[in-house]
Short mmCIF file of C-alpha atoms in Angstrom, two decimals:
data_model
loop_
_atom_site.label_atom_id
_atom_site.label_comp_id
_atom_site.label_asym_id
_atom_site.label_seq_id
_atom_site.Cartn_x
_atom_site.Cartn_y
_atom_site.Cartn_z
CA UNK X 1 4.41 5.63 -35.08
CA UNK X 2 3.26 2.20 -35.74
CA UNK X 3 0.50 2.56 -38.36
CA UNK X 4 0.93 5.98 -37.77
CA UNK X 5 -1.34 6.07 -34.79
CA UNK X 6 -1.26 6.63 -31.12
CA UNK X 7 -2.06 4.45 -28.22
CA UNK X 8 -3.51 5.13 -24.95
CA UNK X 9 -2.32 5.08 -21.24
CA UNK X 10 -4.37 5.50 -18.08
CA UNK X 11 -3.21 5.84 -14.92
CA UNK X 12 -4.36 5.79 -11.63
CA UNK X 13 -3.18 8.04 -8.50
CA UNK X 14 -4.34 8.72 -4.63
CA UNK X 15 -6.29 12.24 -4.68
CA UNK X 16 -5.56 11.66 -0.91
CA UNK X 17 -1.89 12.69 -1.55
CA UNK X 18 -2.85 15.40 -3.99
CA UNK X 19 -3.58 12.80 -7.13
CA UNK X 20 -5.43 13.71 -10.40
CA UNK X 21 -7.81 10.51 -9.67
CA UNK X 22 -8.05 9.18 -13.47
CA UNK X 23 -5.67 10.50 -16.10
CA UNK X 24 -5.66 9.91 -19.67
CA UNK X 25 -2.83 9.97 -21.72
CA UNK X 26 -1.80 9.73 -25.38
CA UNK X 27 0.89 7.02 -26.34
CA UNK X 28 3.52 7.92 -29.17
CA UNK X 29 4.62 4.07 -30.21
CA UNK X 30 8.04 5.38 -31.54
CA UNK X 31 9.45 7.35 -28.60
CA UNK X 32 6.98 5.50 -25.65
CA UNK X 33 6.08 9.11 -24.49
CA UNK X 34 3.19 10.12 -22.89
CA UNK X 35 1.01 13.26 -23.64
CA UNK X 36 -1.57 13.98 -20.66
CA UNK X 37 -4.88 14.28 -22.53
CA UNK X 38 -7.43 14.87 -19.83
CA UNK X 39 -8.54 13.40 -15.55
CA UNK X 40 -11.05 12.81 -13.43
CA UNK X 41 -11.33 12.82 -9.77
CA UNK X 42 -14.58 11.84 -9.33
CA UNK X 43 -13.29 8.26 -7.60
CA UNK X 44 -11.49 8.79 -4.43
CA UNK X 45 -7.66 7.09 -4.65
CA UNK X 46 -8.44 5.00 -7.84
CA UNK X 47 -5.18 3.39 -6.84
CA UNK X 48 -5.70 0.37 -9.93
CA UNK X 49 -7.17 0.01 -12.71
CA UNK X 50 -7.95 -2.22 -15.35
CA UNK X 51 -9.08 -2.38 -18.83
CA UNK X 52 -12.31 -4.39 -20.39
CA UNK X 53 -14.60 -4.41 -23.31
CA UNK X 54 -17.99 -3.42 -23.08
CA UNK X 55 -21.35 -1.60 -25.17
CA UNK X 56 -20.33 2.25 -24.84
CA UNK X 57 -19.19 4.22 -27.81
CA UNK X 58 -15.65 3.09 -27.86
CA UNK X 59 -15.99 -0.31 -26.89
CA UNK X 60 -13.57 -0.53 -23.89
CA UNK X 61 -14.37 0.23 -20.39
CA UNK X 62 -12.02 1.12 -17.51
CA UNK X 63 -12.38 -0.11 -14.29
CA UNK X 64 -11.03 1.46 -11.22
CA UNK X 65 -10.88 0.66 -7.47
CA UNK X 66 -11.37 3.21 -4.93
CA UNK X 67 -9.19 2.29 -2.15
CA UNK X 68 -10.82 3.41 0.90
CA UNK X 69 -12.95 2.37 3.50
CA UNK X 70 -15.50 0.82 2.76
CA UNK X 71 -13.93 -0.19 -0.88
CA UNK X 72 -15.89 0.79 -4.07
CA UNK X 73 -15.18 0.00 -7.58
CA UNK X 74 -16.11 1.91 -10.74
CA UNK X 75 -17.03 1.43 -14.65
CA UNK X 76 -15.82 4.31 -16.74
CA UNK X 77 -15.79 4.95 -20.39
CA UNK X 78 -12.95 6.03 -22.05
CA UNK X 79 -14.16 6.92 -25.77
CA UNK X 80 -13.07 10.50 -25.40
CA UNK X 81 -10.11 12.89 -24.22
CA UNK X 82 -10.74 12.28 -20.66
CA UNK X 83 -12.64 9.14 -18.57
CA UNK X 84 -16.82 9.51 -17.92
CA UNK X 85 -18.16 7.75 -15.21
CA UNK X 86 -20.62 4.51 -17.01
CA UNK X 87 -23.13 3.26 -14.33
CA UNK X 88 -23.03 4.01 -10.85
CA UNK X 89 -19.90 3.30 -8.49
CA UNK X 90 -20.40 -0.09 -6.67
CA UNK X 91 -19.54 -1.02 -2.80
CA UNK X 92 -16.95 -4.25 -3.08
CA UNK X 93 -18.49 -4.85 0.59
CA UNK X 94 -15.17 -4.89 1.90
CA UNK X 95 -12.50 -2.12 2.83
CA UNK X 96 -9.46 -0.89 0.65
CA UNK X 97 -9.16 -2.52 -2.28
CA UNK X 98 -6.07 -2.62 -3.98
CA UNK X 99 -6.11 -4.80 -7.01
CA UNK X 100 -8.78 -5.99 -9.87
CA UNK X 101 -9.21 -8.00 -12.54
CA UNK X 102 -11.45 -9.48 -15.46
CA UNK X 103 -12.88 -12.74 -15.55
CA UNK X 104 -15.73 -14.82 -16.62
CA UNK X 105 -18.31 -11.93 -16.85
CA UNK X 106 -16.89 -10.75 -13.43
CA UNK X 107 -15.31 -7.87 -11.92
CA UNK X 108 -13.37 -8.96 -9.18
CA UNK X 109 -11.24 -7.01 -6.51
CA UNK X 110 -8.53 -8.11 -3.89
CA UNK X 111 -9.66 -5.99 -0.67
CA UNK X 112 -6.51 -5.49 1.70
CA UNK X 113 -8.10 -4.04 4.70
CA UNK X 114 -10.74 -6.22 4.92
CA UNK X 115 -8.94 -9.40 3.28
CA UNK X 116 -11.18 -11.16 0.63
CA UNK X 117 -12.07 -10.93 -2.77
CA UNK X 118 -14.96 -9.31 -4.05
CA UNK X 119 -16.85 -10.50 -7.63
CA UNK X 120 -19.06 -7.91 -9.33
CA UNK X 121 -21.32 -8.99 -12.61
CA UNK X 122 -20.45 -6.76 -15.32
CA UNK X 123 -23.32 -5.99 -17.89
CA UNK X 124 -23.64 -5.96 -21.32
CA UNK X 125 -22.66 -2.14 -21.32
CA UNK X 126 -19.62 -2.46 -19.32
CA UNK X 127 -21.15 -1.01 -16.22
CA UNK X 128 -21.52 -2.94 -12.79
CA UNK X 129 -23.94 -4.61 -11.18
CA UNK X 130 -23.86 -5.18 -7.11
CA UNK X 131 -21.37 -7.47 -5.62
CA UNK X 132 -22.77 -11.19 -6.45
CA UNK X 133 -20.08 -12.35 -3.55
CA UNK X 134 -17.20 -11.85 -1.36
CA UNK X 135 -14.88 -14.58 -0.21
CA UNK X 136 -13.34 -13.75 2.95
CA UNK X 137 -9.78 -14.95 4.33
CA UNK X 138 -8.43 -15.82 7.29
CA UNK X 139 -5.53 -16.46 8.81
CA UNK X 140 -1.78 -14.07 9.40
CA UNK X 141 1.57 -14.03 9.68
CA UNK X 142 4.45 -13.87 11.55
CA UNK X 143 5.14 -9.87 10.94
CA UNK X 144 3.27 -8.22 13.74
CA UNK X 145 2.49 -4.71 12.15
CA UNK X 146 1.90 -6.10 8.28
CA UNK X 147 0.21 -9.88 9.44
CA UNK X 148 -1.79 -9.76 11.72
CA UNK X 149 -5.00 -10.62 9.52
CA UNK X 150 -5.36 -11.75 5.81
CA UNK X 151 -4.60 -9.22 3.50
CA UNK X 152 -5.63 -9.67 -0.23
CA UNK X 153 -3.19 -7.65 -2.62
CA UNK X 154 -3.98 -8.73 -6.04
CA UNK X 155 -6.49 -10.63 -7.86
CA UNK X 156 -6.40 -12.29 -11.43
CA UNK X 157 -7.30 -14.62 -14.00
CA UNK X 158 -4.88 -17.52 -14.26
CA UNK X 159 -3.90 -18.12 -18.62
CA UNK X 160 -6.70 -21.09 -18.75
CA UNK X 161 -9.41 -18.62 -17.42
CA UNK X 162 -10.79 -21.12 -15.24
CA UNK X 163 -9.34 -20.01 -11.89
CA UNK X 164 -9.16 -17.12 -10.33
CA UNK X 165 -5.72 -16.28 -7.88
CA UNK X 166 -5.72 -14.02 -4.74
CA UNK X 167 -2.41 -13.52 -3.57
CA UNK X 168 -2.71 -12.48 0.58
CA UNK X 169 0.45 -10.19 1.77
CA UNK X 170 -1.02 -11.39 5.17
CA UNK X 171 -1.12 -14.82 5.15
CA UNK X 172 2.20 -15.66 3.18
CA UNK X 173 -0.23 -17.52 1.03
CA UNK X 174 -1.92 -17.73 -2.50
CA UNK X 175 -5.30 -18.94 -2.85
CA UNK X 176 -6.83 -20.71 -5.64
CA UNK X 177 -10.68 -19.51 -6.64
CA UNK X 178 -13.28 -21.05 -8.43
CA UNK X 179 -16.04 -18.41 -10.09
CA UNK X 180 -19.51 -19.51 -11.27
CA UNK X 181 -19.96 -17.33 -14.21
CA UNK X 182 -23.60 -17.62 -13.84
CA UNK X 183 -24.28 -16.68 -10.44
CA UNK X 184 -21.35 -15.16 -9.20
CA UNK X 185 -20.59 -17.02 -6.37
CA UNK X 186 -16.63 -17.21 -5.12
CA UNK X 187 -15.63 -20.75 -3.76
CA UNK X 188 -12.07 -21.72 -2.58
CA UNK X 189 -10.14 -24.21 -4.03
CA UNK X 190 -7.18 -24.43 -2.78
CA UNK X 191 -4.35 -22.61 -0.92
CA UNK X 192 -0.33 -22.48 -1.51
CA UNK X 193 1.79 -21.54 1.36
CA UNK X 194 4.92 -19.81 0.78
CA UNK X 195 7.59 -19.29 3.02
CA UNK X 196 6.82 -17.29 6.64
CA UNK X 197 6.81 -13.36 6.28
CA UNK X 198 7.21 -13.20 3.10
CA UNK X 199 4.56 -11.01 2.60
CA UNK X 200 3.22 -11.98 -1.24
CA UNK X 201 1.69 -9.24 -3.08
CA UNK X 202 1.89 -9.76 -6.77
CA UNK X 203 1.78 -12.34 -9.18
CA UNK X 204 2.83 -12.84 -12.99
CA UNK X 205 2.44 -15.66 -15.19
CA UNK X 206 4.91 -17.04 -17.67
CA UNK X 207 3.67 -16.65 -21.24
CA UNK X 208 3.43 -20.90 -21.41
CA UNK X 209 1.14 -20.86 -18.40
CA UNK X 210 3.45 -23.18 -16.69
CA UNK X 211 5.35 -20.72 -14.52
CA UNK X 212 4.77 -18.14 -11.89
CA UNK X 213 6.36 -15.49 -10.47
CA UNK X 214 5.49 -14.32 -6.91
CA UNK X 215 6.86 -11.26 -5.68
CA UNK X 216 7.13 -10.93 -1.81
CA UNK X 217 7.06 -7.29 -0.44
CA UNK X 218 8.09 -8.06 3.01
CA UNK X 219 11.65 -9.63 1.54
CA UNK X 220 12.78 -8.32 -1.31
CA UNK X 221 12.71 -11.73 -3.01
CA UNK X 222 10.30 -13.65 -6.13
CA UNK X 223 9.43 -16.66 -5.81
CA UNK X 224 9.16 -19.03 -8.57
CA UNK X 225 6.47 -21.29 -8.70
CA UNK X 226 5.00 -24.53 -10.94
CA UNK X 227 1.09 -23.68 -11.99
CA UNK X 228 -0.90 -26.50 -13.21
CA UNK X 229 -4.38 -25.29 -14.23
CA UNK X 230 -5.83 -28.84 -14.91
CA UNK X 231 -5.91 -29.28 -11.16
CA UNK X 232 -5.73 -25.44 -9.80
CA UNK X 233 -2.51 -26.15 -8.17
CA UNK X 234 0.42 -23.42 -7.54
CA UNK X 235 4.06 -25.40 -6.23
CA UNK X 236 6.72 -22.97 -4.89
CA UNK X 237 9.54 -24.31 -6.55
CA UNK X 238 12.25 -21.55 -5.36
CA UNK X 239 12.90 -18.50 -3.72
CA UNK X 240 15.33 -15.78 -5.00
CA UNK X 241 16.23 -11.97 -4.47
CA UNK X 242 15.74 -9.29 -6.65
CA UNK X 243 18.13 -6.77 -5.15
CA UNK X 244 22.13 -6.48 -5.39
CA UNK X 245 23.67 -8.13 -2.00
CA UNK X 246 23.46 -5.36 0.66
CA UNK X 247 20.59 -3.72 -0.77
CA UNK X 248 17.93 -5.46 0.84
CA UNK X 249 16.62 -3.25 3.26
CA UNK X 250 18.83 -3.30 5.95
CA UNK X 251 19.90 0.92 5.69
CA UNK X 252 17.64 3.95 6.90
CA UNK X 253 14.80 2.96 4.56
CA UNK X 254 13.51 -0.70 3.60
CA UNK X 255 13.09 -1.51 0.20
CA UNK X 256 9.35 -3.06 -0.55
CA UNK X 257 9.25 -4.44 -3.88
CA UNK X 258 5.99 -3.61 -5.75
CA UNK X 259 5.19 -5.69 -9.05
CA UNK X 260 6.61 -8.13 -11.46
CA UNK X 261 6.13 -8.02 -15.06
CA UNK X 262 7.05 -11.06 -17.32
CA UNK X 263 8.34 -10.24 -21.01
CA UNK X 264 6.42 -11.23 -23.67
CA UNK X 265 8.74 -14.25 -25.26
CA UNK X 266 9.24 -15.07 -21.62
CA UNK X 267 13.21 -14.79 -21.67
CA UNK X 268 13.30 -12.58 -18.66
CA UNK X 269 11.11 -10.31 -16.38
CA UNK X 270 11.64 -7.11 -13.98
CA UNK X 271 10.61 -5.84 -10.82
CA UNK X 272 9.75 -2.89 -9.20
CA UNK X 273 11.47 -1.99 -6.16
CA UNK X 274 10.34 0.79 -3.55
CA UNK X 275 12.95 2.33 -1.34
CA UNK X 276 15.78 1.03 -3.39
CA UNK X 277 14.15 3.08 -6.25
CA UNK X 278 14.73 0.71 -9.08
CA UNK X 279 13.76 -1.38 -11.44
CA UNK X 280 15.72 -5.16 -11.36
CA UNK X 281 15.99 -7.14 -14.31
CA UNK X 282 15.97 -11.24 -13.79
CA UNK X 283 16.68 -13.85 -16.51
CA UNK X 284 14.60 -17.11 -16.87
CA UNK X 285 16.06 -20.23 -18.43
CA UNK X 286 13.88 -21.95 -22.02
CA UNK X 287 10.96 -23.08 -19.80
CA UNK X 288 10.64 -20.19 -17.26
CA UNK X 289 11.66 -22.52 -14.12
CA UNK X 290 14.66 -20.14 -13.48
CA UNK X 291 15.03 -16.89 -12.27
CA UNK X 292 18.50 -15.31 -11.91
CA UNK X 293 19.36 -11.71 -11.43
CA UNK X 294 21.25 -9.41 -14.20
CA UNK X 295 21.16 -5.94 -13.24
CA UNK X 296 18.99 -3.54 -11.52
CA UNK X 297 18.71 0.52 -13.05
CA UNK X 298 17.15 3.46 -11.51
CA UNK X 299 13.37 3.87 -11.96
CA UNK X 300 13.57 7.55 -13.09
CA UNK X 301 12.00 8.58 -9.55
CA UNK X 302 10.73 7.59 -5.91
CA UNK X 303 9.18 4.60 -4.72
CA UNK X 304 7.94 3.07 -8.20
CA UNK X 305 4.24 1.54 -6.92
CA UNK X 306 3.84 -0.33 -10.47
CA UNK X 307 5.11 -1.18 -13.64
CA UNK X 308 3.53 -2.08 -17.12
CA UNK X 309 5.14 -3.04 -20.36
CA UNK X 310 3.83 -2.37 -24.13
CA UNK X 311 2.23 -4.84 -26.11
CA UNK X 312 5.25 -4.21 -28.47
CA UNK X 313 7.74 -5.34 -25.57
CA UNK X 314 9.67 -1.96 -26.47
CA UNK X 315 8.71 -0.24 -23.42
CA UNK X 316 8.11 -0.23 -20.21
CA UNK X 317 6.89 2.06 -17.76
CA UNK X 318 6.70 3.16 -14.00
CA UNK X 319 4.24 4.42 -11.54
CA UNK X 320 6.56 6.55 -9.18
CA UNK X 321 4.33 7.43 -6.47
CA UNK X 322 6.38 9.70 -4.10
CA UNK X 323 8.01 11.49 -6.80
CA UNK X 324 4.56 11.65 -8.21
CA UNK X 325 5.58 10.75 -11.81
CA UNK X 326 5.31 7.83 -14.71
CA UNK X 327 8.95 6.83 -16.35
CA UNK X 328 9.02 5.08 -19.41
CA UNK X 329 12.03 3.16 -20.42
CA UNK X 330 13.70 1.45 -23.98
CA UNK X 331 13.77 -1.89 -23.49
CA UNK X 332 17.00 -3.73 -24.66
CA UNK X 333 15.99 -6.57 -27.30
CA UNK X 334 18.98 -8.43 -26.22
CA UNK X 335 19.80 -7.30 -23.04
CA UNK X 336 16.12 -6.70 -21.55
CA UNK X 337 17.79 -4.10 -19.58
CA UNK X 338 15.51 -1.02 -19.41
CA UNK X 339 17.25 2.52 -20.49
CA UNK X 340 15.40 5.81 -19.28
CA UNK X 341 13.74 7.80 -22.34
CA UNK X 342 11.84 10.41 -20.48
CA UNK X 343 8.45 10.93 -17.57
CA UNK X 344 5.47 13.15 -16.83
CA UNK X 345 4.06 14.38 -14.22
CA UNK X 346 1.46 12.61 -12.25
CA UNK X 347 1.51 13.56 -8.74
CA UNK X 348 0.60 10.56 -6.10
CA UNK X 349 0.60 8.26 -9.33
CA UNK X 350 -0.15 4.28 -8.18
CA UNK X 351 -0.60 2.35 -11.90
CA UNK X 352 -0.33 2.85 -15.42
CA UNK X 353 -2.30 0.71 -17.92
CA UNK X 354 -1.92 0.87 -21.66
CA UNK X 355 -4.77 0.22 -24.29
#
């Protein structure tokens, strides 16, 4: 193991679909496996999480959204086997919430059914505070059952920390966000329209802070995008698809690709693809303006809801959610093409995040 210690993994799942809520697990760095170590179900679907510092014992706190309506969010801390709750669980005044992120003293959440974005102050030990704002979207899109109102998917922190990004599955649109760290308060910025049903839902930045990557669920395609943070301004640049030819969606099931991850040195990135039950690998030229497909491999189960890579780059691992279990994969130094190593169990699982 690397310094002959182990890292941990938490991962969220939907106790609606028979989840554990919360579970902990044990990271071996030299094989990427995962030992369950303990769970909670206290939160109802925690279907994301997030990681943050705070005051408790350990010093990191876990966040978790409850998806459900009306949304909450909760602190927990994770200094033993198994998550305690740290504070009491806070309404994100909006329904379903489906992403969160860190920023500026702020807890914020992307709240699909009710599409907005929710801030919560986060105090000194970690726990929440009520919601200091909500921004609320408007707007659709052209897909009749999946547009017909704004529907926030994700939320984050762009690489400068001074804006805050809501991508909206709804509105075929990502919206720029400034936060007052003092009070709070959520004000737009600006908006970037990509092409008509679409249907954004996550976001990754290139490690220069010059490139994103939007990945549309609606088409299985990523588009590529300029970011310039002195100004708050994402350009679409191109569109391109992550699956072979012919595997796009057209057969008995549609394939709904889930999240993007961007390697570390920024040489290439991977998707998660539901339906087509696999994990695509894409190339990116010297300054990330270039996206071209390589391969795709089998995600090691059904309908993978969420990948998450090592800090090493050496692994990477997937959220299966109808399979109900988390894959983890050797990553190719030279290929970035991810071979299966081994899973666990985790029934409904929705996200894995790795201290």
């Amino acid at each position: 193991m690397d310094g002959g210690s182990a890292g941990r993994a938490y991962i969220g799942s939907f106790t609606s679909a028979g989840g554990r809520g919360i579970t902990a697990a044990s990271v071996d760095r030299d094989t990427g496996a995962l030992s369950v170590t303990g769970s909670t179900d206290i939160l109802p679907d925690p279907s994301f999480l997030a990681l943050g510092h705070g005051g408790g014992p350990g010093g990191t706190v876990l966040y978790a959204v409850s998806e459900s309506a009306p949304g909450s969010a909760a602190a927990f801390d994770v200094s033993g086997e198994a998550p305690v709750p740290l504070g009491p669980v806070r309404p994100v005044d909006g329904d379903a919430p489906t992403h969160l992120a860190l920023a500026l003293g702020h807890l914020l959440t992307a709240d699909y059914g009710s599409g907005g974005v929710t801030a919560l102050p986060v105090r000194a030990d970690g726990s929440l505070a009520p919601a200091s704002s909500v921004l609320r979207h408007r707007g659709g899109g052209p897909d009749p059952d999946r547009q017909a109102g704004p529907h926030a998917h994700q939320v984050l922190a762009d690489p400068s920390g001074r804006w805050v990004l809501g991508v909206d599955l709804g509105t075929d649109s990502v919206r720029v966000l400034a936060l007052d760290p003092l009070t709070g308060e959520l004000r737009a910025h600006g908006e970037s329209v990509l092409r008509p049903g679409t249907g954004p839902r996550h976001l990754a930045f290139h490690p220069s802070g010059r490139r994103a990557y939007v990945l549309n669920e609606l088409t299985p395609t990523l588009t590529v995008c300029r970011w310039d943070a002195g100004a708050g301004r994402l350009e679409p640049l191109a569109e391109t698809e992550v699956l072979p030819e012919g595997a796009s969606g057209g057969g008995a099931e549609r394939s709904y690709p889930s999240e993007v991850v961007v390697a570390h040195d920024g040489r290439r990135l991977w998707t998660a693809n539901r339906g087509h039950d696999s994990i695509s690998v894409l190339a990116l030229d010297e300054d990330g303006g270039c996206a071209g497909a390589v391969t795709t491999v089998d995600c090691g189960g059904h309908w993978p809801r969420h990948l998450a890579l090592d800090a090493s780059g050496r692994w990477l691992y997937a959220a299966n959610e109808r399979s109900g279990n988390v894959s983890w994969f050797a990553v190719d130094e030279r290929t970035g093409i991810p071979r299966h190593a081994g899973s666990i169990e985790v029934p409904a699982a929705s996200c894995v995040v790795l201290a």
